[in-house]
Tab-separated table of C-alpha atoms and ligand atoms in Angstrom:
chain	number	residue	atom	x	y	z
A	263	MET	CA	13.979	-11.153	-11.200
A	264	SER	CA	11.434	-13.915	-11.877
A	265	ALA	CA	7.833	-13.603	-10.716
A	266	GLU	CA	8.435	-16.576	-8.442
A	267	ASP	CA	11.373	-14.771	-6.818
A	268	VAL	CA	9.439	-11.543	-6.413
A	269	ALA	CA	6.463	-13.388	-4.884
A	270	GLY	CA	8.811	-15.161	-2.461
A	271	ARG	CA	10.434	-11.895	-1.453
A	272	ILE	CA	7.062	-10.244	-0.932
A	273	ARG	CA	6.031	-13.151	1.308
A	274	SER	CA	9.251	-12.906	3.323
A	275	MET	CA	8.848	-9.094	3.670
A	276	GLU	CA	12.082	-8.432	1.800
A	277	ILE	CA	10.002	-6.487	-0.706
A	278	ARG	CA	7.414	-4.501	1.197
A	279	GLY	CA	5.279	-1.368	1.195
A	280	ALA	CA	1.884	-1.550	-0.482
A	281	ALA	CA	2.836	0.523	-3.531
A	282	GLU	CA	6.279	-1.007	-3.934
A	283	ILE	CA	4.969	-4.562	-4.036
A	284	ALA	CA	2.521	-3.534	-6.780
A	285	ARG	CA	5.274	-1.938	-8.871
A	286	ARG	CA	7.625	-4.889	-8.404
A	287	ALA	CA	4.873	-7.334	-9.384
A	288	ALA	CA	4.097	-5.343	-12.540
A	289	ILE	CA	7.791	-5.278	-13.470
A	290	ALA	CA	8.138	-9.037	-12.854
A	291	ILE	CA	5.269	-9.820	-15.247
A	292	ARG	CA	6.680	-7.355	-17.776
A	293	GLU	CA	10.064	-9.088	-17.685
A	294	GLU	CA	8.467	-12.476	-18.093
A	295	ALA	CA	6.550	-11.322	-21.163
A	296	GLU	CA	9.647	-9.655	-22.591
A	297	ALA	CA	11.711	-12.816	-22.188
A	298	TYR	CA	9.167	-14.963	-24.073
A	299	GLN	CA	10.602	-15.799	-27.487
A	300	GLY	CA	7.823	-18.038	-28.826
A	301	LYS	CA	4.870	-17.225	-31.069
A	302	ASP	CA	2.175	-19.113	-29.164
A	303	ILE	CA	-0.189	-16.645	-27.485
A	304	LYS	CA	-1.838	-19.436	-25.492
A	305	GLU	CA	1.489	-20.439	-24.024
A	306	LEU	CA	2.428	-16.828	-23.249
A	307	ARG	CA	-0.947	-16.156	-21.641
A	308	SER	CA	-0.756	-19.181	-19.370
A	309	LEU	CA	2.817	-18.298	-18.413
A	310	VAL	CA	2.041	-14.745	-17.332
A	311	GLU	CA	-1.303	-15.683	-15.815
A	312	ARG	CA	0.422	-18.222	-13.605
A	313	SER	CA	2.783	-15.487	-12.425
A	314	ARG	CA	-0.155	-13.137	-11.906
A	315	ASP	CA	-1.834	-15.636	-9.556
A	316	LEU	CA	1.375	-16.338	-7.690
A	317	LEU	CA	2.064	-12.639	-7.168
A	318	ILE	CA	-1.481	-11.771	-6.106
A	319	ALA	CA	-1.420	-14.508	-3.467
A	320	SER	CA	1.862	-13.253	-1.966
A	321	ARG	CA	0.236	-10.395	0.042
A	322	PRO	CA	-3.510	-11.004	0.222
A	323	THR	CA	-4.436	-7.819	2.116
A	324	ALA	CA	-2.918	-5.171	-0.145
A	325	ILE	CA	-5.341	-4.353	-2.979
A	326	SER	CA	-2.574	-2.232	-4.516
A	327	LEU	CA	-0.969	-5.481	-5.614
A	328	TRP	CA	-4.161	-6.787	-7.204
A	329	ASN	CA	-4.917	-3.444	-8.893
A	330	GLY	CA	-1.353	-3.167	-10.186
A	331	VAL	CA	-1.415	-6.637	-11.657
A	332	GLN	CA	-4.875	-6.082	-13.164
A	333	TYR	CA	-3.545	-2.957	-14.846
A	334	VAL	CA	-0.818	-4.983	-16.538
A	335	PHE	CA	-3.494	-7.136	-18.197
A	336	LYS	CA	-5.690	-4.210	-19.203
A	337	ASP	CA	-7.135	-4.505	-22.753
A	338	THR	CA	-5.344	-7.782	-23.473
A	339	SER	CA	-8.307	-10.159	-23.653
A	340	ARG	CA	-8.976	-9.687	-27.384
A	341	ILE	CA	-5.388	-9.726	-28.591
A	342	THR	CA	-4.692	-12.655	-30.918
A	343	SER	CA	-0.929	-12.573	-31.560
A	344	ALA	CA	1.808	-13.318	-29.029
A	345	GLU	CA	3.782	-10.335	-30.291
A	346	ASP	CA	0.964	-7.840	-29.690
A	347	TYR	CA	0.109	-9.415	-26.357
A	348	ARG	CA	3.716	-9.154	-25.221
A	349	ALA	CA	3.956	-5.508	-26.324
A	350	LYS	CA	0.698	-4.627	-24.569
A	351	VAL	CA	1.669	-6.256	-21.276
A	352	MET	CA	5.031	-4.473	-21.346
A	353	ASP	CA	3.460	-1.122	-22.164
A	354	ASN	CA	0.808	-1.512	-19.459
A	355	ALA	CA	3.430	-2.388	-16.844
A	356	ASP	CA	5.490	0.682	-17.786
A	357	ARG	CA	2.396	2.866	-17.592
A	358	PHE	CA	1.471	1.494	-14.183
A	359	VAL	CA	4.931	2.127	-12.736
A	360	LYS	CA	4.970	5.637	-14.187
A	361	ARG	CA	1.477	6.374	-12.922
A	362	SER	CA	2.408	5.089	-9.481
A	363	ASN	CA	5.568	7.198	-9.272
A	364	ASN	CA	3.761	10.312	-10.485
A	365	ALA	CA	0.949	9.733	-7.989
A	366	LEU	CA	3.458	9.671	-5.174
A	367	LYS	CA	4.917	13.034	-6.209
A	368	THR	CA	1.479	14.647	-6.386
A	369	ILE	CA	0.479	13.192	-3.009
A	370	GLY	CA	3.653	14.766	-1.609
A	371	LYS	CA	2.565	18.191	-2.874
A	372	HIS	CA	-1.052	17.919	-1.668
A	373	GLY	CA	-0.118	16.437	1.684
A	374	ALA	CA	2.642	18.959	2.405
A	375	ASN	CA	-0.037	21.661	2.613
A	376	ARG	CA	-1.342	19.902	5.699
A	377	ILE	CA	1.916	20.370	7.622
A	378	ARG	CA	2.631	23.697	9.310
A	379	ASP	CA	5.797	25.132	10.775
A	380	GLY	CA	6.316	23.896	14.310
A	381	ASP	CA	3.996	20.883	13.948
A	382	LYS	CA	4.564	17.537	15.611
A	383	VAL	CA	3.620	14.769	13.184
A	384	LEU	CA	3.248	11.084	14.032
A	385	THR	CA	3.488	8.228	11.551
A	386	HIS	CA	3.014	4.471	11.962
A	387	CYS	CA	4.917	1.674	10.208
A	388	ASN	CA	6.847	2.627	7.074
A	389	SER	CA	4.737	4.274	4.407
A	390	LYS	CA	6.498	5.777	1.434
A	391	ALA	CA	3.451	7.959	0.770
A	392	ALA	CA	3.436	9.406	4.307
A	393	ILE	CA	7.203	9.937	4.252
A	394	THR	CA	7.021	11.612	0.825
A	395	VAL	CA	4.536	14.117	2.266
A	396	MET	CA	6.924	14.937	5.105
A	397	ALA	CA	9.906	15.122	2.735
A	398	GLU	CA	8.062	17.564	0.468
A	399	ALA	CA	7.013	19.802	3.390
A	400	TRP	CA	10.596	19.786	4.613
A	401	ALA	CA	11.908	20.631	1.113
A	402	GLN	CA	9.470	23.559	1.041
A	403	GLY	CA	11.247	24.929	4.094
A	404	LYS	CA	8.695	23.979	6.739
A	405	ARG	CA	10.312	23.017	10.027
A	406	PHE	CA	8.543	20.419	12.121
A	407	GLU	CA	9.211	17.323	14.206
A	408	ALA	CA	8.248	13.742	13.450
A	409	PHE	CA	7.395	10.834	15.722
A	410	CYS	CA	7.443	7.263	14.482
A	411	THR	CA	6.167	4.114	16.128
A	412	GLU	CA	8.305	1.023	16.393
A	413	SER	CA	5.607	-1.021	14.558
A	414	ARG	CA	5.981	-4.474	16.053
A	415	PRO	CA	6.618	-7.190	15.135
A	416	TRP	CA	8.638	-6.300	12.029
A	417	ARG	CA	9.828	-2.963	13.481
A	418	GLN	CA	9.395	-1.017	10.249
A	419	GLY	CA	9.632	2.078	12.477
A	420	VAL	CA	13.385	1.601	12.324
A	421	LEU	CA	13.192	2.061	8.537
A	422	THR	CA	11.047	5.161	9.018
A	423	ALA	CA	13.446	6.633	11.585
A	424	ASN	CA	16.288	6.135	9.107
A	425	ASP	CA	14.277	7.662	6.245
A	426	LEU	CA	13.410	10.715	8.357
A	427	ALA	CA	16.990	11.151	9.558
A	428	LYS	CA	18.245	10.990	5.955
A	429	ILE	CA	15.905	13.828	4.986
A	430	GLY	CA	17.027	15.788	8.045
A	431	ILE	CA	13.666	15.812	9.849
A	432	PRO	CA	14.114	15.686	13.647
A	433	ALA	CA	12.652	12.319	14.608
A	434	THR	CA	11.626	10.583	17.816
A	435	MET	CA	10.911	6.875	17.810
A	436	ILE	CA	8.432	5.463	20.344
A	437	ILE	CA	7.137	2.003	21.137
A	438	ASP	CA	3.648	1.296	19.821
A	439	SER	CA	2.076	1.374	23.272
A	440	ALA	CA	3.369	4.942	23.868
A	441	VAL	CA	1.103	6.409	21.175
A	442	ARG	CA	-1.675	7.571	23.503
A	443	TYR	CA	0.853	8.995	25.947
A	444	VAL	CA	2.361	11.323	23.313
A	445	MET	CA	-0.789	12.027	21.310
A	446	LYS	CA	-1.883	15.033	23.407
A	447	ASP	CA	1.255	16.889	22.255
A	448	LEU	CA	0.858	16.112	18.551
A	449	ASP	CA	-0.707	18.127	15.705
A	450	LEU	CA	-1.148	15.600	12.926
A	451	VAL	CA	-1.070	11.883	12.194
A	452	LEU	CA	0.000	10.710	8.729
A	453	VAL	CA	-0.248	7.048	7.780
A	454	GLY	CA	-0.277	5.036	4.561
A	455	ALA	CA	-2.755	2.417	3.390
A	456	ASP	CA	-2.718	-1.078	1.992
A	457	THR	CA	-6.375	-1.063	1.018
A	458	ILE	CA	-9.268	1.403	1.216
A	459	ALA	CA	-12.721	-0.160	1.172
A	460	SER	CA	-15.786	1.286	-0.555
A	461	ASN	CA	-17.194	2.436	2.810
A	462	GLY	CA	-14.034	4.496	3.476
A	463	ALA	CA	-12.427	2.104	5.979
A	464	VAL	CA	-8.644	2.071	5.724
A	465	ILE	CA	-6.753	-1.185	6.091
A	466	ASN	CA	-3.170	-0.588	7.133
A	467	LYS	CA	-0.449	-2.069	9.326
A	468	ILE	CA	-1.666	-3.571	12.593
A	469	GLY	CA	-1.985	-0.887	15.260
A	470	THR	CA	-3.169	1.823	12.867
A	471	SER	CA	-6.710	1.720	14.260
A	472	GLN	CA	-5.396	2.196	17.806
A	473	VAL	CA	-3.434	5.236	16.635
A	474	ALA	CA	-6.677	6.532	15.081
A	475	LEU	CA	-8.600	6.011	18.331
A	476	ALA	CA	-5.999	7.930	20.315
A	477	ALA	CA	-5.960	10.691	17.679
A	478	ASP	CA	-9.739	10.952	17.772
A	479	GLU	CA	-9.750	11.271	21.551
A	480	ALA	CA	-7.104	14.018	21.435
A	481	ARG	CA	-8.720	15.778	18.434
A	482	VAL	CA	-5.632	15.292	16.291
A	483	PRO	CA	-6.446	14.997	12.559
A	484	PHE	CA	-5.817	11.456	11.358
A	485	THR	CA	-4.752	11.652	7.730
A	486	VAL	CA	-4.167	8.813	5.283
A	487	CYS	CA	-1.786	9.194	2.322
A	488	ALA	CA	-2.650	6.780	-0.480
A	489	GLU	CA	-2.597	6.468	-4.248
A	490	THR	CA	-5.957	5.769	-5.904
A	491	PHE	CA	-4.802	2.229	-6.702
A	492	LYS	CA	-5.030	1.490	-2.966
A	493	PHE	CA	-8.841	1.718	-3.264
A	494	SER	CA	-10.559	-1.622	-3.615
A	495	PRO	CA	-13.026	-2.234	-6.476
A	496	ARG	CA	-13.647	-5.678	-5.008
A	497	THR	CA	-15.237	-4.219	-1.862
A	498	ILE	CA	-17.947	-2.632	-4.023
A	499	TYR	CA	-19.164	-6.144	-4.708
A	500	GLY	CA	-19.362	-6.906	-1.014
A	501	GLU	CA	-16.070	-8.713	-0.704
A	502	MET	CA	-14.463	-8.378	2.725
A	503	VAL	CA	-10.778	-7.455	2.925
A	504	LYS	CA	-8.760	-10.476	3.957
A	505	ILE	CA	-6.523	-9.672	6.923
A	506	GLU	CA	-3.266	-11.581	6.590
A	507	GLU	CA	-2.114	-13.565	9.626
A	508	ARG	CA	1.550	-14.377	9.860
A	509	ASP	CA	3.610	-16.932	11.701
A	510	ALA	CA	3.789	-17.117	15.508
A	511	THR	CA	7.584	-17.075	15.315
A	512	GLU	CA	7.404	-13.390	14.381
A	513	ILE	CA	6.182	-12.742	17.947
A	514	VAL	CA	7.738	-15.395	20.217
A	515	GLY	CA	10.897	-17.442	19.980
A	516	PRO	CA	11.087	-21.227	20.490
A	517	GLY	CA	10.235	-22.309	24.070
A	518	GLU	CA	9.350	-18.774	25.204
A	519	VAL	CA	5.735	-19.709	25.957
A	520	PRO	CA	4.199	-23.154	26.591
A	521	PRO	CA	2.919	-24.898	23.437
A	522	GLU	CA	-0.713	-24.721	24.611
A	523	VAL	CA	-0.663	-20.923	24.286
A	524	ARG	CA	-2.053	-19.901	20.941
A	525	ILE	CA	-0.297	-17.015	19.214
A	526	PHE	CA	-2.404	-14.735	17.062
A	527	ASN	CA	-0.494	-12.508	14.664
A	528	PRO	CA	-2.784	-10.427	12.406
A	529	VAL	CA	-0.645	-7.941	10.500
A	530	PHE	CA	-3.218	-5.405	9.333
A	531	ASP	CA	-6.307	-3.802	10.843
A	532	ALA	CA	-9.209	-1.664	9.660
A	533	THR	CA	-9.768	1.925	10.745
A	534	PRO	CA	-13.413	2.942	10.295
A	535	PRO	CA	-14.079	6.146	8.306
A	536	GLU	CA	-15.414	8.055	11.321
A	537	TYR	CA	-11.869	8.224	12.704
A	538	ILE	CA	-10.343	9.507	9.471
A	539	ASP	CA	-10.081	13.239	8.836
A	540	SER	CA	-9.027	12.960	5.200
A	541	ILE	CA	-7.291	10.856	2.574
A	542	VAL	CA	-4.557	12.525	0.528
A	543	THR	CA	-4.572	11.086	-3.000
A	544	GLU	CA	-3.123	12.177	-6.336
A	545	ILE	CA	-6.584	13.386	-7.368
A	546	GLY	CA	-6.925	15.565	-4.280
A	547	VAL	CA	-7.571	15.497	-0.555
A	548	ILE	CA	-10.865	13.690	-0.041
A	549	PRO	CA	-13.084	12.603	2.859
A	550	PRO	CA	-13.059	8.836	3.479
A	551	TYR	CA	-16.732	8.780	2.496
A	552	ALA	CA	-15.739	9.596	-1.105
A	553	ALA	CA	-14.124	6.164	-1.448
A	554	TYR	CA	-17.040	4.755	-3.453
A	555	GLN	CA	-16.831	7.565	-6.033
A	556	VAL	CA	-13.051	7.149	-6.331
A	557	ILE	CA	-13.445	3.446	-7.024
A	558	VAL	CA	-16.145	3.893	-9.642
A	559	LYS	CA	-14.569	6.908	-11.341
A	560	GLU	CA	-10.886	6.077	-11.141
A	561	LEU	CA	-10.748	2.325	-11.376
A	562	GLY	CA	-14.054	0.527	-10.850
A	563	TYR	CA	-15.121	-1.373	-13.913
A	564	GLU	CA	-11.916	-0.888	-15.823
A	565	PHE	CA	-10.018	-2.770	-13.136
A	566	MET	CA	-12.751	-5.231	-12.408
A	567	PHE	CA	-13.327	-6.654	-15.846
A	568	ASN	CA	-10.179	-5.768	-17.694
A	569	GLU	CA	-11.997	-5.416	-20.994
A	570	ASP	CA	-11.375	-3.188	-23.979
B	213	LIG	P1	3.294	2.738	1.062
B	213	LIG	C1	2.957	-1.289	4.342
B	213	LIG	O1	2.734	-2.641	4.348
B	213	LIG	C2	2.481	-0.601	5.606
B	213	LIG	O2	1.266	-1.136	6.097
B	213	LIG	C3	2.310	0.793	5.061
B	213	LIG	O3	1.553	1.620	5.909
B	213	LIG	C4	1.611	0.484	3.750
B	213	LIG	O4	2.267	-0.673	3.252
B	213	LIG	C5	1.646	1.577	2.733
B	213	LIG	O5	2.952	1.791	2.293
B	213	LIG	P2	3.927	-3.754	4.480
B	213	LIG	O6	4.237	-4.157	3.072
B	213	LIG	O7	2.635	2.172	-0.148
B	213	LIG	O8	5.096	-3.191	5.220
B	213	LIG	O9	2.797	4.117	1.397
B	213	LIG	O10	3.286	-4.867	5.210
B	213	LIG	O11	4.805	2.677	0.984
C-alpha cells in the first residue's frame, strides 16, 4: 500500500492504534524504497522524505508515529548511494516492526503480573498493549473480569469488547459516563498511550484523564501499558503535545443542533503523572516520573537527530 494510502487510512481511522499506525507507516516507507528502481539517491531521498512528512502529519498527537518514522531514517544521512540508502531504510523498517512486536510481548508478560485472580479490570478505548496484558494473564490461567468503556465518538470499546470475547475474558461494556459509578467495585485500570511526555503525563484517547480521576478517588491503581517508542523526545525540548481535534460530524449529524452551536471534538487528553500508578513498558514497570530517563536512555538523541 502506498504511503499516501496509508496516511489517508490513518486520517480516516481505518488504520488506528498508536503502535499500529507507527508500524504501518514504517512498512509503507519500506515498500516505497524497495520499489525504487533508479540510481539517483537525491530522487530516492526526496521521494521517501515526502512520504515521511505525509505520514507524520496523518495523526499529529501520536509520537509513536513520529518515532517509528524517525527510526526508519536512522543512520541514513551519510549514505551516498541509492542502493545502500534503500537497503538501510528497508532494514531499519524491519527492525522497527520487529522491535515493536517484541515490545508488545514483553509488556504482556510484565503487565500480567499486575492482574490477580478474581480482579475486575477496566480499560478505555482500544489499546493493543492493554489487551495483550489481559490476554497474557488469561493465558497464564488467571481468571478475572474486564470492563470496557464505549469510548465515544468512535466507539472503539466495541472493538475491545470483541477482542476480550475472542480471548474468552468475561467482559462488560459501559458507557463512558458510567466509569465513576463502577469504579468503586474495580481493582485495576489498564490503558494504552499515544504519547508520554518528559514530565510523565500520558496522552491517550479522550476521556482517559476522567477515568484516572475516578480511579484516584477510589484508590484503584491506574496503569498505563506502552512501548518505549510512545515516549516523546520532542517534549524534552519543551514542545507541547498537539491534541488533535476532529470534525464536528463525528459528534452530531446534519441539522441536529442549530448552526450557531460550536462543536468541539478533541480526541485525546493528558493525564498528569500524579494520577498514574505505573507505566508497563518492555524495559520494565516504571513510575511516570521516570519518563525523562526513558527518553534520554532509550531514544533521546538517537531519535532526535538521526545521525550515525
Ligand atoms: P495501542 C489509540 O489511538 C487509543 O488512544 C489507544 O489507547 C492508543 O492508541 C494506544 O493503542 P487511536 O489510533 O498502541 O484509536 O496500545 O486514536 O494499540
